Coordinates of C-alpha atoms in Angstrom, one line a residue:
A10 CA 7.2 -91.7 61.1
P11 CA 6.8 -92.4 64.8
P12 CA 6.4 -89.2 67.0
A13 CA 9.6 -87.8 68.4
E14 CA 10.2 -88.5 72.0
P15 CA 10.3 -85.5 74.3
A16 CA 13.8 -84.3 75.1
A17 CA 15.0 -85.4 78.5
P18 CA 15.0 -82.5 81.1
A19 CA 18.4 -80.8 81.4
P20 CA 20.4 -82.0 84.4
R21 CA 20.1 -79.7 87.4
P22 CA 23.3 -77.7 87.9
K23 CA 25.1 -78.1 91.2
G24 CA 26.9 -75.6 93.4
L25 CA 26.8 -71.9 92.3
G26 CA 25.5 -73.0 89.0
M27 CA 22.1 -73.5 90.7
L28 CA 21.7 -69.7 91.2
K29 CA 19.3 -68.1 88.9
T30 CA 20.3 -64.9 87.2
F31 CA 18.4 -61.6 87.2
G32 CA 19.2 -59.7 84.1
G33 CA 22.6 -61.4 83.9
V34 CA 23.3 -60.7 87.6
S35 CA 23.2 -63.5 90.1
L36 CA 20.1 -63.2 92.4
V37 CA 22.5 -63.5 95.4
V38 CA 24.6 -60.6 94.2
F39 CA 21.4 -58.5 93.6
C40 CA 20.2 -59.3 97.2
L41 CA 23.5 -58.5 98.7
F42 CA 23.6 -55.2 96.9
F43 CA 20.0 -54.4 98.1
V44 CA 20.8 -55.3 101.7
A45 CA 24.0 -53.2 101.6
H46 CA 22.0 -50.3 100.2
L47 CA 19.4 -50.6 103.0
A48 CA 22.1 -50.7 105.6
L49 CA 23.7 -47.6 104.2
S50 CA 20.4 -45.8 104.0
V51 CA 19.5 -46.6 107.6
G52 CA 23.0 -45.9 108.8
S53 CA 23.0 -42.4 107.1
S54 CA 20.0 -41.4 109.3
R55 CA 21.8 -42.0 112.5
P56 CA 24.0 -38.9 112.5
A57 CA 21.0 -36.7 112.0
I58 CA 19.3 -38.3 115.0
L59 CA 22.5 -38.0 117.1
A60 CA 23.9 -34.7 116.0
G61 CA 24.2 -32.3 118.9
D62 CA 23.6 -34.8 121.6
R63 CA 26.8 -36.1 123.1
T64 CA 25.0 -38.4 125.6
M65 CA 23.1 -40.3 123.0
K66 CA 26.0 -40.3 120.5
G67 CA 28.4 -41.5 123.2
M68 CA 26.1 -44.4 124.0
V69 CA 26.1 -45.5 120.4
D70 CA 29.8 -44.8 119.8
A71 CA 30.7 -46.7 123.0
G72 CA 29.5 -49.9 121.4
G73 CA 25.9 -49.7 122.3
G74 CA 24.8 -49.6 118.6
E75 CA 21.1 -49.5 118.1
G76 CA 20.6 -51.0 121.6
G77 CA 22.5 -48.0 123.0
L78 CA 20.3 -45.6 121.0
T79 CA 17.1 -47.4 122.2
A80 CA 18.4 -47.0 125.8
A81 CA 19.2 -43.3 125.2
F82 CA 15.7 -42.7 123.8
E83 CA 14.2 -44.5 126.9
A84 CA 16.4 -42.5 129.2
L85 CA 15.3 -39.2 127.7
V86 CA 11.6 -40.2 128.0
T87 CA 12.2 -41.4 131.6
R88 CA 13.8 -38.0 132.5
Y89 CA 10.8 -36.2 130.9
F90 CA 8.2 -38.2 133.0
E91 CA 10.3 -37.8 136.1
A92 CA 10.3 -34.0 135.6
W93 CA 6.6 -34.1 134.8
N94 CA 5.8 -36.0 138.1
R95 CA 7.9 -33.4 140.0
H96 CA 5.9 -30.7 138.3
D97 CA 9.3 -29.3 137.2
V98 CA 8.4 -26.9 134.3
K99 CA 12.0 -25.8 133.9
G100 CA 13.2 -29.4 133.8
I101 CA 10.6 -30.3 131.2
R102 CA 11.6 -27.2 129.1
E103 CA 15.3 -28.4 129.1
L104 CA 14.3 -31.6 127.5
L105 CA 12.4 -30.0 124.6
S106 CA 13.7 -28.8 121.3
E107 CA 13.0 -25.1 120.4
G108 CA 10.4 -26.0 117.8
C109 CA 8.7 -28.7 120.0
T110 CA 4.9 -29.1 119.5
L111 CA 2.3 -30.4 121.9
D112 CA -1.0 -31.8 120.6
D113 CA -3.6 -33.5 122.9
W114 CA -7.3 -33.6 123.3
E115 CA -7.5 -30.1 124.9
V116 CA -4.6 -28.1 123.7
S117 CA -2.2 -27.5 120.8
E118 CA 1.0 -25.5 121.4
Q119 CA 4.1 -24.8 119.4
G120 CA 7.6 -23.9 120.8
A121 CA 9.4 -25.2 123.8
D122 CA 8.4 -22.4 126.1
A123 CA 4.7 -22.7 125.2
V124 CA 4.8 -26.4 125.6
A125 CA 6.4 -26.1 129.1
R126 CA 3.9 -23.4 130.1
A127 CA 1.0 -25.7 129.0
N128 CA 2.3 -28.4 131.3
G129 CA 2.6 -25.8 134.1
K130 CA -1.1 -24.9 133.7
I131 CA -1.9 -28.6 134.2
F132 CA 0.0 -28.6 137.4
E133 CA -1.7 -25.5 138.6
K134 CA -5.2 -27.0 137.9
A135 CA -4.3 -30.4 139.4
P136 CA -1.5 -29.9 142.0
E137 CA -1.4 -33.6 142.9
I138 CA -1.5 -35.0 139.3
Q139 CA 1.0 -37.9 138.6
I140 CA 1.7 -40.2 135.7
D141 CA 2.5 -43.9 135.8
V142 CA 4.3 -45.2 132.7
V143 CA 3.0 -48.7 132.0
K144 CA 5.1 -49.5 128.8
T145 CA 7.4 -47.8 126.4
H146 CA 7.8 -48.8 122.8
V147 CA 10.8 -47.3 120.9
S148 CA 10.9 -47.0 117.1
L149 CA 14.3 -46.0 115.8
N150 CA 12.9 -45.9 112.3
T151 CA 10.6 -43.1 113.2
S152 CA 12.6 -41.7 116.1
T153 CA 9.6 -42.0 118.3
V154 CA 8.8 -43.4 121.7
C155 CA 5.2 -44.5 122.3
C156 CA 4.3 -44.5 126.0
E157 CA 1.3 -46.2 127.5
I158 CA 0.6 -44.1 130.6
I159 CA -2.0 -43.7 133.3
V160 CA -2.7 -40.1 134.4
K161 CA -3.8 -40.0 138.0
P162 CA -5.4 -36.6 138.8
T163 CA -5.7 -37.6 142.5
Q164 CA -8.7 -35.4 142.9
S165 CA -11.9 -36.8 144.4
G166 CA -14.4 -37.8 141.8
V167 CA -11.9 -37.6 138.9
T168 CA -11.1 -41.0 137.3
K169 CA -7.7 -42.1 136.0
L170 CA -7.1 -41.6 132.3
K171 CA -5.5 -44.2 130.1
V172 CA -3.3 -42.2 127.6
L173 CA -1.0 -43.0 124.8
D174 CA 1.8 -40.4 124.5
V175 CA 3.9 -40.4 121.3
L176 CA 7.1 -38.5 121.8
E177 CA 9.3 -37.7 118.8
I178 CA 13.1 -37.4 119.4
E179 CA 15.3 -35.2 117.3
R180 CA 19.0 -34.3 118.1
G181 CA 18.6 -35.7 121.7
K182 CA 15.6 -33.5 122.5
I183 CA 11.8 -34.1 122.5
S184 CA 10.5 -32.4 119.3
A185 CA 6.9 -33.4 119.6
V186 CA 4.4 -34.7 122.1
R187 CA 1.1 -36.1 120.9
A188 CA -1.3 -37.4 123.5
Y189 CA -4.4 -39.6 122.9
K190 CA -6.8 -40.5 125.7
R191 CA -8.9 -43.6 125.8

């Protein structure tokens, strides 16, 4: 008997029939469910970030969305560096959460009062010290703002420092400052 000819390939379905199934569920339905789950997960973190801060919450509620939240984070960090350049220890303190931490190459402090005092000591040692903010990078996923800065001691013989400050934001306040010099 002659060998059987191979069966012709099944015709390709058209339209929605082209969708593969994943355990009986359309791949598209699975992807939509996954994306919706991610959106709800991300969205649920926003109230925790915003709770207690009417300024930031207002920017988001007023239609700013994530762009408004990014702007709010940038505005908080700008106020911090402006207070820093004025050597305004009280102004810095007002921007810090109670449990704020500071970690840099010379000091480690915990608590808003201690962090503000540590900055005050810097100002006493270098009365003309200033900071230029080169760039800021906001991450809403981690509630952080990374700032590339140049610290200018303005003392003769002291060179400028290139520093990366990582500021964590929680409830509209700075909850951590980590500084890394280059």
